[in-house]
Amino acid sequence: MKKSLDFTQGEISKLGYISTPVCNSIDLPKAIKKLKKEKNAVLLAHFYQDPSIQELADYLGDSLYLAQQAAKVEADVIVFAGVHFMAETAKIINPSKKVLLPDLKAGCSLADSCPPDDFAEFKKLHPNAIVVTYINCSAEIKALSHIVCTSSNAVKVIESIPKEREIIFAPDKNLGRYLIKETGREMILWDGACIVHEAFSFEKIVTLSKENPTAKFIAHPESESPILDVAHYVGSTSGLLRYVQEDKSTSYIVATESGILHEMQKRCPEKTFIPAPVEDDTCACSECAFMKLNTLEKLYTCLLYELPEIQLDAQLMSKARKPIERMLNLGRS
Ligand code: 13P
Ligand code: SF4
C-alpha cells in the first residue's frame, strides 16, 4: 500500500484527488466508517452529495448548518463532502483541524464567477458600500467582505445593515434580486450565477405544474426571477426540506440540485417529489457536476491517506474569518 508521502502536492492538485487502485472487494461504507473512527474524523456532507455519501455523514445539512458544525468540531480531522468553498470555510473557522476534501476540483460556478482582482476593482467604485457576500465564494472574496451570508440567513444579514448604508451583494445576482424584493433594500449586484439553478426551464415548469395541478412548486433562491415569481415557496435547501415536512400537500416540483430529493423522500416517504425540468433534456443539469465529483471511492482514499488537504495562507484566513464570524454570530433566519 502507498504512503501519504508517495503522493506529491503537484500530482494531487493536477488530478484533484488521490488516484490509486482500490480493491473492488472492499465494502466502502464499512471501510469509511472504520477509518473515521481510527482517524478521529467527522464527515460533514451537503444535501447535494450522492445519497451513498449522505448516508455516512455525521452532520448532513445546508451550507449554514455545515459551517456552524465545522466551527464546533473537536475531532482531529474534518472530511468535507461538499465543494471547495465549503471546505475552505471550515478550515478558516476551525484552523487547527486538518480539513480534507475528497476532490479538490469540486469547485462552484458561482465562486468561479467572481475573480478576486476584478471584485477588488468593482469594490473601489463603491468605496462606502458594505460588502455582503454569499458564502459560495473564495476565501479571497470573503477577505474583501464585511459580512458573509448563506441562503438560510441572507434576509437577516441584509436587515442587520443600517438602512442608510449602500450595499454591494456578490456573487449571485439571482439571490441578490430576490433579496432586493424581500427586504426592499437597493443593492449593487455582482453579475454571477450558478449554472445548475440557471438551467431550469420556466416554460417546462409551467407545463409540468399544469399536468400536476396538486403539486406545489418550490425553488432555491439561486434560480432566476421568473421562476421564483411563480414558486409557492422559496428557500435554502434546509428551508425547502422544512417546508415539505410542514406543508399539507402531497407532491412537489423541486427546483434545486436533485440530491436534496433523497432526504425529502426519507423524511416524507408518503409524498412525491419531482425534480424541476431543465432547458436541455439531454443533460443531467439539475445535478451539480462539482458536488458529484466526490465519490465513495475518493472519500475512502481521502480518509486513508489524509489527502487532499485544504491549506490556506494564515493571513488570508485571518482576513476571511471576521466576515464569517459576523454571520455566525447573527445565527439562522
Ligand atoms: P444552501 O445554502 O441551501 O445549502 O445552498 C448551497 C448551494 O450551493 C446552493 O447551490
Ligand atoms: Fe455552486 Fe451551483 Fe453547485 Fe451550488 S449547485 S455548489 S452554487 S455550482
mmCIF file of N, CA, C and O in Angstrom, residues 229-278:
data_model
loop_
_atom_site.group_PDB
_atom_site.id
_atom_site.type_symbol
_atom_site.label_atom_id
_atom_site.label_comp_id
_atom_site.label_asym_id
_atom_site.label_seq_id
_atom_site.Cartn_x
_atom_site.Cartn_y
_atom_site.Cartn_z
ATOM 1 N N ASP A 229 -40.765 33.889 -9.079
ATOM 2 C CA ASP A 229 -42.054 34.591 -9.011
ATOM 3 C C ASP A 229 -43.244 33.628 -9.011
ATOM 4 O O ASP A 229 -44.304 33.967 -8.502
ATOM 5 N N VAL A 230 -43.083 32.443 -9.617
ATOM 6 C CA VAL A 230 -44.232 31.526 -9.672
ATOM 7 C C VAL A 230 -44.157 30.439 -8.587
ATOM 8 O O VAL A 230 -45.012 29.564 -8.524
ATOM 9 N N ALA A 231 -43.123 30.487 -7.738
ATOM 10 C CA ALA A 231 -42.957 29.431 -6.723
ATOM 11 C C ALA A 231 -43.920 29.626 -5.542
ATOM 12 O O ALA A 231 -44.185 30.758 -5.140
ATOM 13 N N HIS A 232 -44.445 28.516 -5.011
ATOM 14 C CA HIS A 232 -45.268 28.583 -3.798
ATOM 15 C C HIS A 232 -44.381 28.875 -2.591
ATOM 16 O O HIS A 232 -44.825 29.414 -1.585
ATOM 17 N N TYR A 233 -43.125 28.428 -2.680
ATOM 18 C CA TYR A 233 -42.200 28.673 -1.572
ATOM 19 C C TYR A 233 -40.784 28.798 -2.139
ATOM 20 O O TYR A 233 -40.396 28.049 -3.044
ATOM 21 N N VAL A 234 -40.026 29.738 -1.593
ATOM 22 C CA VAL A 234 -38.615 29.921 -1.980
ATOM 23 C C VAL A 234 -37.783 29.771 -0.720
ATOM 24 O O VAL A 234 -38.090 30.392 0.319
ATOM 25 N N GLY A 235 -36.744 28.964 -0.762
ATOM 26 C CA GLY A 235 -35.909 28.841 0.434
ATOM 27 C C GLY A 235 -34.626 28.072 0.168
ATOM 28 O O GLY A 235 -34.444 27.456 -0.894
ATOM 29 N N SER A 236 -33.761 28.111 1.157
ATOM 30 C CA SER A 236 -32.495 27.367 1.097
ATOM 31 C C SER A 236 -32.808 25.876 1.108
ATOM 32 O O SER A 236 -33.963 25.475 1.310
ATOM 33 N N THR A 237 -31.813 25.037 0.952
ATOM 34 C CA THR A 237 -32.069 23.586 0.934
ATOM 35 C C THR A 237 -32.751 23.143 2.237
ATOM 36 O O THR A 237 -33.706 22.374 2.198
ATOM 37 N N SER A 238 -32.299 23.662 3.376
ATOM 38 C CA SER A 238 -32.940 23.246 4.633
ATOM 39 C C SER A 238 -34.330 23.868 4.750
ATOM 40 O O SER A 238 -35.235 23.260 5.318
ATOM 41 N N GLY A 239 -34.519 25.064 4.179
ATOM 42 C CA GLY A 239 -35.840 25.694 4.168
ATOM 43 C C GLY A 239 -36.813 24.859 3.341
ATOM 44 O O GLY A 239 -37.958 24.627 3.747
ATOM 45 N N LEU A 240 -36.363 24.390 2.196
ATOM 46 C CA LEU A 240 -37.219 23.571 1.324
ATOM 47 C C LEU A 240 -37.599 22.272 2.035
ATOM 48 O O LEU A 240 -38.737 21.817 1.989
ATOM 49 N N LEU A 241 -36.609 21.710 2.717
ATOM 50 C CA LEU A 241 -36.825 20.447 3.443
ATOM 51 C C LEU A 241 -37.850 20.631 4.566
ATOM 52 O O LEU A 241 -38.745 19.812 4.753
ATOM 53 N N ARG A 242 -37.728 21.740 5.286
ATOM 54 C CA ARG A 242 -38.661 22.030 6.377
ATOM 55 C C ARG A 242 -40.067 22.228 5.794
ATOM 56 O O ARG A 242 -41.038 21.706 6.311
ATOM 57 N N TYR A 243 -40.122 22.967 4.676
ATOM 58 C CA TYR A 243 -41.418 23.285 4.072
ATOM 59 C C TYR A 243 -42.187 22.016 3.701
ATOM 60 O O TYR A 243 -43.361 21.880 4.028
ATOM 61 N N VAL A 244 -41.498 21.066 3.036
ATOM 62 C CA VAL A 244 -42.241 19.872 2.576
ATOM 63 C C VAL A 244 -42.695 19.012 3.760
ATOM 64 O O VAL A 244 -43.665 18.268 3.658
ATOM 65 N N GLN A 245 -42.011 19.137 4.895
ATOM 66 C CA GLN A 245 -42.422 18.362 6.073
ATOM 67 C C GLN A 245 -43.629 18.998 6.772
ATOM 68 O O GLN A 245 -44.468 18.310 7.324
ATOM 69 N N GLU A 246 -43.671 20.333 6.727
ATOM 70 C CA GLU A 246 -44.741 21.033 7.466
ATOM 71 C C GLU A 246 -45.990 21.249 6.607
ATOM 72 O O GLU A 246 -47.092 21.354 7.130
ATOM 73 N N ASP A 247 -45.808 21.324 5.292
ATOM 74 C CA ASP A 247 -46.918 21.626 4.389
ATOM 75 C C ASP A 247 -47.826 20.397 4.213
ATOM 76 O O ASP A 247 -47.383 19.256 4.338
ATOM 77 N N LYS A 248 -49.106 20.678 3.920
ATOM 78 C CA LYS A 248 -50.101 19.597 3.841
ATOM 79 C C LYS A 248 -50.167 18.911 2.465
ATOM 80 O O LYS A 248 -50.758 17.844 2.337
ATOM 81 N N SER A 249 -49.585 19.528 1.419
ATOM 82 C CA SER A 249 -49.682 18.924 0.081
ATOM 83 C C SER A 249 -48.949 17.592 0.038
ATOM 84 O O SER A 249 -48.138 17.282 0.923
ATOM 85 N N THR A 250 -49.221 16.828 -1.033
ATOM 86 C CA THR A 250 -48.586 15.506 -1.105
ATOM 87 C C THR A 250 -47.584 15.404 -2.246
ATOM 88 O O THR A 250 -46.877 14.404 -2.365
ATOM 89 N N SER A 251 -47.531 16.427 -3.112
ATOM 90 C CA SER A 251 -46.484 16.360 -4.143
ATOM 91 C C SER A 251 -45.894 17.747 -4.434
ATOM 92 O O SER A 251 -46.574 18.776 -4.263
ATOM 93 N N TYR A 252 -44.629 17.705 -4.870
ATOM 94 C CA TYR A 252 -43.854 18.950 -5.037
ATOM 95 C C TYR A 252 -42.959 18.848 -6.267
ATOM 96 O O TYR A 252 -42.362 17.793 -6.514
ATOM 97 N N ILE A 253 -42.870 19.956 -6.974
ATOM 98 C CA ILE A 253 -41.883 20.073 -8.063
ATOM 99 C C ILE A 253 -40.751 20.902 -7.457
ATOM 100 O O ILE A 253 -40.984 22.000 -6.940
ATOM 101 N N VAL A 254 -39.543 20.341 -7.475
ATOM 102 C CA VAL A 254 -38.447 20.936 -6.703
ATOM 103 C C VAL A 254 -37.352 21.518 -7.604
ATOM 104 O O VAL A 254 -36.669 20.769 -8.321
ATOM 105 N N ALA A 255 -37.170 22.843 -7.544
ATOM 106 C CA ALA A 255 -36.127 23.481 -8.351
ATOM 107 C C ALA A 255 -34.897 23.765 -7.502
ATOM 108 O O ALA A 255 -34.703 24.880 -7.003
ATOM 109 N N THR A 256 -34.107 22.739 -7.330
ATOM 110 C CA THR A 256 -32.756 22.882 -6.783
ATOM 111 C C THR A 256 -32.025 21.594 -7.146
ATOM 112 O O THR A 256 -32.590 20.712 -7.812
ATOM 113 N N GLU A 257 -30.771 21.489 -6.751
ATOM 114 C CA GLU A 257 -29.982 20.300 -7.092
ATOM 115 C C GLU A 257 -30.733 19.060 -6.613
ATOM 116 O O GLU A 257 -31.231 19.020 -5.479
ATOM 117 N N SER A 258 -30.789 18.043 -7.469
ATOM 118 C CA SER A 258 -31.666 16.904 -7.194
ATOM 119 C C SER A 258 -31.231 16.033 -6.004
ATOM 120 O O SER A 258 -32.024 15.215 -5.529
ATOM 121 N N GLY A 259 -30.017 16.224 -5.498
ATOM 122 C CA GLY A 259 -29.554 15.458 -4.332
ATOM 123 C C GLY A 259 -30.460 15.630 -3.114
ATOM 124 O O GLY A 259 -30.621 14.710 -2.301
ATOM 125 N N ILE A 260 -31.110 16.777 -2.998
ATOM 126 C CA ILE A 260 -31.975 17.062 -1.844
ATOM 127 C C ILE A 260 -33.192 16.124 -1.822
ATOM 128 O O ILE A 260 -33.776 15.878 -0.760
ATOM 129 N N LEU A 261 -33.551 15.577 -2.979
ATOM 130 C CA LEU A 261 -34.733 14.711 -3.036
ATOM 131 C C LEU A 261 -34.560 13.460 -2.168
ATOM 132 O O LEU A 261 -35.539 12.909 -1.665
ATOM 133 N N HIS A 262 -33.331 13.045 -1.977
ATOM 134 C CA HIS A 262 -33.070 11.849 -1.156
ATOM 135 C C HIS A 262 -33.563 12.067 0.276
ATOM 136 O O HIS A 262 -34.293 11.249 0.829
ATOM 137 N N GLU A 263 -33.166 13.187 0.874
ATOM 138 C CA GLU A 263 -33.554 13.463 2.269
ATOM 139 C C GLU A 263 -35.053 13.807 2.351
ATOM 140 O O GLU A 263 -35.721 13.443 3.318
ATOM 141 N N MET A 264 -35.575 14.475 1.312
ATOM 142 C CA MET A 264 -37.022 14.790 1.298
ATOM 143 C C MET A 264 -37.828 13.501 1.317
ATOM 144 O O MET A 264 -38.775 13.346 2.084
ATOM 145 N N GLN A 265 -37.421 12.560 0.469
ATOM 146 C CA GLN A 265 -38.149 11.288 0.373
ATOM 147 C C GLN A 265 -38.020 10.479 1.663
ATOM 148 O O GLN A 265 -38.978 9.835 2.092
ATOM 149 N N LYS A 266 -36.854 10.580 2.298
ATOM 150 C CA LYS A 266 -36.650 9.855 3.571
ATOM 151 C C LYS A 266 -37.565 10.403 4.657
ATOM 152 O O LYS A 266 -38.154 9.675 5.438
ATOM 153 N N ARG A 267 -37.629 11.744 4.715
ATOM 154 C CA ARG A 267 -38.426 12.363 5.781
ATOM 155 C C ARG A 267 -39.928 12.322 5.484
ATOM 156 O O ARG A 267 -40.729 12.367 6.398
ATOM 157 N N CYS A 268 -40.290 12.253 4.201
ATOM 158 C CA CYS A 268 -41.722 12.231 3.824
ATOM 159 C C CYS A 268 -41.938 11.077 2.846
ATOM 160 O O CYS A 268 -42.164 11.314 1.643
ATOM 161 N N PRO A 269 -41.858 9.831 3.329
ATOM 162 C CA PRO A 269 -41.936 8.695 2.395
ATOM 163 C C PRO A 269 -43.251 8.609 1.631
ATOM 164 O O PRO A 269 -43.298 8.038 0.546
ATOM 165 N N GLU A 270 -44.304 9.194 2.176
ATOM 166 C CA GLU A 270 -45.622 9.084 1.524
ATOM 167 C C GLU A 270 -45.829 10.182 0.468
ATOM 168 O O GLU A 270 -46.808 10.161 -0.269
ATOM 169 N N LYS A 271 -44.904 11.137 0.364
ATOM 170 C CA LYS A 271 -45.084 12.249 -0.581
ATOM 171 C C LYS A 271 -44.295 12.004 -1.880
ATOM 172 O O LYS A 271 -43.369 11.198 -1.912
ATOM 173 N N THR A 272 -44.656 12.762 -2.912
ATOM 174 C CA THR A 272 -43.982 12.614 -4.218
ATOM 175 C C THR A 272 -43.154 13.872 -4.512
ATOM 176 O O THR A 272 -43.657 14.987 -4.349
ATOM 177 N N PHE A 273 -41.930 13.655 -4.943
ATOM 178 C CA PHE A 273 -41.043 14.780 -5.266
ATOM 179 C C PHE A 273 -40.575 14.653 -6.714
ATOM 180 O O PHE A 273 -40.039 13.617 -7.098
ATOM 181 N N ILE A 274 -40.799 15.714 -7.470
ATOM 182 C CA ILE A 274 -40.458 15.686 -8.899
ATOM 183 C C ILE A 274 -39.364 16.730 -9.143
ATOM 184 O O ILE A 274 -39.561 17.914 -8.825
ATOM 185 N N PRO A 275 -38.192 16.314 -9.681
ATOM 186 C CA PRO A 275 -37.168 17.336 -9.966
ATOM 187 C C PRO A 275 -37.669 18.292 -11.045
ATOM 188 O O PRO A 275 -38.277 17.855 -12.022
ATOM 189 N N ALA A 276 -37.451 19.594 -10.855
ATOM 190 C CA ALA A 276 -37.894 20.575 -11.854
ATOM 191 C C ALA A 276 -37.153 20.320 -13.168
ATOM 192 O O ALA A 276 -35.956 20.006 -13.164
ATOM 193 N N PRO A 277 -37.872 20.457 -14.312
ATOM 194 C CA PRO A 277 -37.220 20.208 -15.610
ATOM 195 C C PRO A 277 -36.224 21.309 -16.002
ATOM 196 O O PRO A 277 -36.387 22.463 -15.627
ATOM 197 N N VAL A 278 -35.219 20.896 -16.767
ATOM 198 C CA VAL A 278 -34.189 21.848 -17.228
ATOM 199 C C VAL A 278 -34.364 22.096 -18.721
ATOM 200 O O VAL A 278 -35.075 21.349 -19.400
#
